[in-house]
mmCIF file of C-alpha atoms in Angstrom:
data_model
loop_
_atom_site.group_PDB
_atom_site.id
_atom_site.type_symbol
_atom_site.label_atom_id
_atom_site.label_comp_id
_atom_site.label_asym_id
_atom_site.label_seq_id
_atom_site.Cartn_x
_atom_site.Cartn_y
_atom_site.Cartn_z
ATOM 1 C CA UNK A 293 0.000 0.000 0.000
ATOM 2 C CA UNK A 294 1.430 3.411 -0.846
ATOM 3 C CA UNK A 295 0.393 6.832 0.361
ATOM 4 C CA UNK A 296 1.426 9.946 2.282
ATOM 5 C CA UNK A 297 1.074 10.308 6.064
ATOM 6 C CA UNK A 298 0.238 7.863 8.813
ATOM 7 C CA UNK A 299 -2.762 5.637 8.697
ATOM 8 C CA UNK A 300 -5.417 6.865 11.141
ATOM 9 C CA UNK A 301 -7.598 4.380 12.959
ATOM 10 C CA UNK A 302 -11.355 4.365 12.061
ATOM 11 C CA UNK A 303 -13.757 5.215 14.829
ATOM 12 C CA UNK A 304 -17.560 5.101 14.288
ATOM 13 C CA UNK A 305 -19.454 8.346 14.585
ATOM 14 C CA UNK A 306 -21.369 8.429 17.847
ATOM 15 C CA UNK A 307 -23.995 10.695 16.269
ATOM 16 C CA UNK A 308 -25.254 7.933 13.924
ATOM 17 C CA UNK A 309 -28.563 6.205 14.807
ATOM 18 C CA UNK A 310 -28.265 2.845 16.510
ATOM 19 C CA UNK A 311 -28.760 -0.201 14.389
ATOM 20 C CA UNK A 312 -32.389 -1.424 14.221
ATOM 21 C CA UNK A 313 -33.352 -4.305 16.347
ATOM 22 C CA UNK A 314 -33.404 -7.668 14.664
ATOM 23 C CA UNK A 315 -36.795 -8.669 13.234
ATOM 24 C CA UNK A 316 -38.297 -11.838 14.557
ATOM 25 C CA UNK A 317 -37.904 -14.882 12.491
ATOM 26 C CA UNK A 318 -40.797 -15.402 10.074
ATOM 27 C CA UNK A 319 -41.236 -19.044 10.911
ATOM 28 C CA UNK A 320 -41.192 -18.208 14.620
ATOM 29 C CA UNK A 321 -43.890 -15.583 14.161
ATOM 30 C CA UNK A 322 -45.905 -17.960 11.981
ATOM 31 C CA UNK A 323 -46.066 -20.465 14.782
ATOM 32 C CA UNK A 324 -48.037 -17.974 16.888
ATOM 33 C CA UNK A 325 -50.369 -17.001 13.942
ATOM 34 C CA UNK A 326 -50.818 -20.052 11.678
ATOM 35 C CA UNK A 327 -51.549 -19.297 8.038
ATOM 36 C CA UNK A 328 -52.100 -22.708 6.463
ATOM 37 C CA UNK A 329 -55.587 -24.207 6.267
ATOM 38 C CA UNK A 330 -54.488 -27.206 8.292
ATOM 39 C CA UNK A 331 -53.086 -25.030 11.061
ATOM 40 C CA UNK A 332 -56.182 -22.802 11.113
ATOM 41 C CA UNK A 333 -58.472 -25.859 11.172
ATOM 42 C CA UNK A 334 -56.445 -27.293 14.082
ATOM 43 C CA UNK A 335 -56.983 -24.228 16.253
ATOM 44 C CA UNK A 336 -60.745 -23.909 15.530
ATOM 45 C CA UNK A 337 -63.131 -24.904 18.344
ATOM 46 C CA UNK A 338 -65.701 -27.657 17.592
ATOM 47 C CA UNK A 339 -68.541 -25.207 16.991
ATOM 48 C CA UNK A 340 -66.372 -23.284 14.539
ATOM 49 C CA UNK A 341 -65.600 -26.436 12.608
ATOM 50 C CA UNK A 342 -69.304 -27.304 12.385
ATOM 51 C CA UNK A 343 -70.131 -23.819 11.114
ATOM 52 C CA UNK A 344 -67.379 -23.974 8.476
ATOM 53 C CA UNK A 345 -68.537 -27.385 7.235
ATOM 54 C CA UNK A 346 -72.154 -26.153 7.014
ATOM 55 C CA UNK A 347 -71.088 -23.089 5.007
ATOM 56 C CA UNK A 348 -69.066 -25.222 2.580
ATOM 57 C CA UNK A 349 -71.969 -27.657 2.118
ATOM 58 C CA UNK A 350 -74.460 -24.842 1.479
ATOM 59 C CA UNK A 351 -72.157 -23.239 -1.078
ATOM 60 C CA UNK A 352 -71.686 -26.553 -2.882
ATOM 61 C CA UNK A 353 -75.428 -27.207 -3.088
ATOM 62 C CA UNK A 354 -76.078 -23.688 -4.401
ATOM 63 C CA UNK A 355 -73.384 -24.019 -7.052
ATOM 64 C CA UNK A 356 -74.758 -27.369 -8.230
ATOM 65 C CA UNK A 357 -78.299 -26.003 -8.397
ATOM 66 C CA UNK A 358 -77.178 -23.065 -10.519
ATOM 67 C CA UNK A 359 -75.166 -25.308 -12.805
ATOM 68 C CA UNK A 360 -78.010 -27.783 -13.343
ATOM 69 C CA UNK A 361 -80.773 -25.192 -13.779
ATOM 70 C CA UNK A 362 -81.977 -25.203 -17.427
ATOM 71 C CA UNK A 363 -81.297 -22.046 -19.373
ATOM 72 C CA UNK A 364 -84.600 -20.370 -20.347
ATOM 73 C CA UNK A 365 -85.106 -20.096 -24.074
ATOM 74 C CA UNK A 366 -87.274 -17.606 -25.928
ATOM 75 C CA UNK A 367 -90.492 -19.097 -27.369
ATOM 76 C CA UNK A 368 -90.400 -19.807 -31.067
ATOM 77 C CA UNK A 369 -93.137 -17.980 -32.953
ATOM 78 C CA UNK A 370 -94.911 -19.339 -36.000
ATOM 79 C CA UNK A 371 -94.427 -17.774 -39.429
ATOM 80 C CA UNK A 372 -96.731 -14.933 -40.426
ATOM 81 C CA UNK A 373 -100.254 -16.315 -40.969
ATOM 82 C CA UNK A 374 -100.331 -15.146 -44.591
ATOM 83 C CA UNK A 375 -97.217 -17.249 -45.267
ATOM 84 C CA UNK A 376 -98.754 -20.559 -44.151
ATOM 85 C CA UNK A 377 -102.488 -20.193 -44.949
ATOM 86 C CA UNK A 378 -103.898 -21.356 -48.282
ATOM 87 C CA UNK A 379 -107.408 -21.171 -49.741
ATOM 88 C CA UNK A 380 -108.414 -23.611 -52.484
ATOM 89 C CA UNK A 381 -111.602 -23.356 -54.546
ATOM 90 C CA UNK A 382 -113.522 -26.654 -54.789
ATOM 91 C CA UNK A 383 -116.533 -25.705 -56.904
ATOM 92 C CA UNK A 384 -120.221 -25.112 -56.272
ATOM 93 C CA UNK A 385 -122.036 -26.458 -53.287
ATOM 94 C CA UNK A 386 -125.726 -27.430 -53.309
ATOM 95 C CA UNK A 387 -126.899 -24.135 -54.846
ATOM 96 C CA UNK A 388 -125.443 -21.942 -57.614
ATOM 97 C CA UNK A 389 -124.723 -19.112 -55.164
ATOM 98 C CA UNK A 390 -122.761 -21.363 -52.750
ATOM 99 C CA UNK A 391 -119.049 -21.932 -53.257
ATOM 100 C CA UNK A 392 -116.909 -24.485 -51.464
ATOM 101 C CA UNK A 393 -113.355 -23.741 -50.318
ATOM 102 C CA UNK A 394 -110.673 -25.693 -48.496
ATOM 103 C CA UNK A 395 -108.555 -23.825 -45.933
ATOM 104 C CA UNK A 396 -105.127 -25.312 -45.269
ATOM 105 C CA UNK A 397 -102.440 -24.295 -42.773
ATOM 106 C CA UNK A 398 -99.033 -25.568 -43.793
ATOM 107 C CA UNK A 399 -97.168 -25.312 -40.472
ATOM 108 C CA UNK A 400 -96.968 -23.609 -37.102
ATOM 109 C CA UNK A 401 -99.695 -22.804 -34.625
ATOM 110 C CA UNK A 402 -103.393 -22.827 -35.583
ATOM 111 C CA UNK A 403 -104.717 -19.980 -37.710
ATOM 112 C CA UNK A 404 -108.071 -18.356 -36.951
ATOM 113 C CA UNK A 405 -110.160 -16.799 -39.738
ATOM 114 C CA UNK A 406 -112.295 -14.047 -38.230
ATOM 115 C CA UNK A 407 -113.583 -12.340 -41.388
ATOM 116 C CA UNK A 408 -114.167 -13.274 -45.041
ATOM 117 C CA UNK A 409 -115.608 -10.935 -47.653
ATOM 118 C CA UNK A 410 -115.881 -10.545 -51.403
ATOM 119 C CA UNK A 411 -114.916 -6.880 -51.752
ATOM 120 C CA UNK A 412 -117.461 -5.722 -54.328
ATOM 121 C CA UNK A 413 -120.397 -3.510 -53.404
ATOM 122 C CA UNK A 414 -122.939 -5.592 -55.299
ATOM 123 C CA UNK A 415 -122.117 -8.801 -53.389
ATOM 124 C CA UNK A 416 -122.907 -9.951 -49.862
ATOM 125 C CA UNK A 417 -121.104 -12.956 -48.388
ATOM 126 C CA UNK A 418 -121.958 -15.345 -45.568
ATOM 127 C CA UNK A 419 -120.143 -18.500 -44.493
ATOM 128 C CA UNK A 420 -120.988 -21.927 -43.163
ATOM 129 C CA UNK A 421 -119.700 -22.660 -40.617
ATOM 130 C CA UNK A 422 -119.892 -19.147 -39.234
ATOM 131 C CA UNK A 423 -116.722 -17.311 -38.374
ATOM 132 C CA UNK A 424 -114.431 -17.293 -36.470
ATOM 133 C CA UNK A 425 -113.022 -20.598 -37.666
ATOM 134 C CA UNK A 426 -109.746 -22.046 -36.367
ATOM 135 C CA UNK A 427 -107.708 -24.350 -38.603
ATOM 136 C CA UNK A 428 -104.797 -26.459 -37.328
ATOM 137 C CA UNK A 429 -101.649 -27.233 -39.283
ATOM 138 C CA UNK A 430 -101.995 -30.333 -41.510
ATOM 139 C CA UNK A 431 -105.736 -30.544 -40.691
ATOM 140 C CA UNK A 432 -107.600 -28.734 -43.524
ATOM 141 C CA UNK A 433 -111.100 -27.392 -42.968
ATOM 142 C CA UNK A 434 -113.918 -26.951 -45.477
ATOM 143 C CA UNK A 435 -115.956 -23.758 -45.618
ATOM 144 C CA UNK A 436 -118.893 -22.799 -47.835
ATOM 145 C CA UNK A 437 -119.185 -19.172 -48.920
ATOM 146 C CA UNK A 438 -122.631 -18.072 -49.988
ATOM 147 C CA UNK A 439 -122.534 -15.057 -52.289
ATOM 148 C CA UNK A 440 -125.718 -13.030 -52.657
ATOM 149 C CA UNK A 441 -126.128 -10.296 -55.232
ATOM 150 C CA UNK A 442 -127.314 -7.016 -53.730
ATOM 151 C CA UNK A 443 -127.667 -5.099 -56.998
ATOM 152 C CA UNK A 444 -126.690 -5.392 -60.634
ATOM 153 C CA UNK A 445 -123.947 -3.016 -61.780
ATOM 154 C CA UNK A 446 -124.542 -0.825 -64.824
ATOM 155 C CA UNK A 447 -122.778 -1.352 -67.070
ATOM 156 C CA UNK A 448 -122.352 -5.043 -66.151
ATOM 157 C CA UNK A 449 -119.120 -5.725 -64.262
ATOM 158 C CA UNK A 450 -116.497 -7.967 -65.828
ATOM 159 C CA UNK A 451 -115.065 -10.194 -63.115
ATOM 160 C CA UNK A 452 -111.800 -11.673 -64.335
ATOM 161 C CA UNK A 453 -109.761 -12.089 -61.139
ATOM 162 C CA UNK A 454 -111.995 -11.953 -58.059
ATOM 163 C CA UNK A 455 -110.393 -12.083 -54.646
ATOM 164 C CA UNK A 456 -111.556 -12.867 -51.144
ATOM 165 C CA UNK A 457 -110.343 -10.693 -48.278
ATOM 166 C CA UNK A 458 -109.643 -12.580 -45.060
ATOM 167 C CA UNK A 459 -108.631 -11.444 -41.589
ATOM 168 C CA UNK A 460 -106.369 -14.186 -40.197
ATOM 169 C CA UNK A 461 -104.291 -14.503 -37.049
ATOM 170 C CA UNK A 462 -102.016 -16.907 -35.209
ATOM 171 C CA UNK A 463 -99.562 -16.610 -32.315
ATOM 172 C CA UNK A 464 -97.335 -14.378 -34.455
ATOM 173 C CA UNK A 465 -99.705 -11.639 -35.673
ATOM 174 C CA UNK A 466 -103.053 -10.691 -37.155
ATOM 175 C CA UNK A 467 -103.176 -9.789 -40.843
ATOM 176 C CA UNK A 468 -105.653 -8.847 -43.532
ATOM 177 C CA UNK A 469 -104.784 -10.861 -46.613
ATOM 178 C CA UNK A 470 -106.327 -11.074 -50.086
ATOM 179 C CA UNK A 471 -106.546 -14.415 -51.906
ATOM 180 C CA UNK A 472 -106.659 -13.926 -55.670
ATOM 181 C CA UNK A 473 -108.344 -16.616 -57.738
ATOM 182 C CA UNK A 474 -108.025 -17.680 -61.336
ATOM 183 C CA UNK A 475 -109.384 -20.838 -62.906
ATOM 184 C CA UNK A 476 -113.033 -21.756 -62.552
ATOM 185 C CA UNK A 477 -114.015 -19.466 -59.665
ATOM 186 C CA UNK A 478 -114.101 -16.275 -61.790
ATOM 187 C CA UNK A 479 -116.121 -18.136 -64.437
ATOM 188 C CA UNK A 480 -118.637 -19.456 -61.901
ATOM 189 C CA UNK A 481 -119.019 -16.072 -60.227
ATOM 190 C CA UNK A 482 -119.453 -14.248 -63.544
ATOM 191 C CA UNK A 483 -122.047 -16.808 -64.605
ATOM 192 C CA UNK A 484 -124.008 -16.246 -61.399
ATOM 193 C CA UNK A 485 -123.868 -12.475 -61.760
ATOM 194 C CA UNK A 486 -124.923 -12.594 -65.402
ATOM 195 C CA UNK A 487 -127.858 -14.945 -64.715
ATOM 196 C CA UNK A 488 -129.151 -12.930 -61.759
ATOM 197 C CA UNK A 489 -128.888 -9.600 -63.522
ATOM 198 C CA UNK A 490 -130.495 -10.975 -66.681
ATOM 199 C CA UNK A 491 -133.480 -12.098 -64.619
ATOM 200 C CA UNK A 492 -133.617 -8.791 -62.797
ATOM 201 C CA UNK A 493 -134.228 -7.058 -66.138
ATOM 202 C CA UNK A 494 -137.508 -8.995 -66.481
ATOM 203 C CA UNK A 495 -140.834 -7.468 -65.292
ATOM 204 C CA UNK A 496 -140.978 -7.014 -61.570
ATOM 205 C CA UNK A 497 -142.690 -9.546 -59.392
ATOM 206 C CA UNK A 498 -145.955 -8.662 -57.566
ATOM 207 C CA UNK A 499 -143.901 -7.683 -54.518
ATOM 208 C CA UNK A 500 -142.284 -4.943 -56.559
ATOM 209 C CA UNK A 501 -138.760 -6.425 -56.362
ATOM 210 C CA UNK A 502 -136.765 -8.260 -59.031
ATOM 211 C CA UNK A 503 -137.354 -11.973 -58.685
ATOM 212 C CA UNK A 504 -133.658 -12.960 -58.673
ATOM 213 C CA UNK A 505 -132.376 -10.533 -56.054
ATOM 214 C CA UNK A 506 -132.573 -10.970 -52.311
ATOM 215 C CA UNK A 507 -132.168 -8.206 -49.759
ATOM 216 C CA UNK A 508 -131.386 -9.626 -46.308
#
């Protein structure tokens, strides 16, 4: 070692703070305050153990009940009634002014028909059976529509594509829907109108009303 001057001895400064006391050993402190489940269970009194076991059992039962409870699902609605309801013309019934139809529901909940009309001022419609009529899916129902002529149009009306207006409903909604017909129904209806109005041009009956027209 090289240097200048004598080596002075080191003396600690008395003004410095005393060294902190030694901290107790962690394991020693842990013995007085156990932290493991086994140690805590060992120091519990009997009533404390019973209470802990009851709490654990209740929590387990609640968790199992929640896990096994079925999840509620939203109800599935049927399609719109106009999408699954069909009306088929089947020809005349017993009289020339009675027309037979078949109502068919393709799928879903039952459909109820609450109103059926032929939307022309000179016609009046009634049904048998009377409405409302409920039809189930895959179980068609027959209905007879009686069409009376109130008055004869001038000039005579040409009925090419007649339609029936129905008010129908199911669990999804209520709708007003028009069923347009081609085929034999327009021909049969035009024939009825022509025959009734041709007879109404004849001399009046003793009652003063045309013989072919009814007013009810």
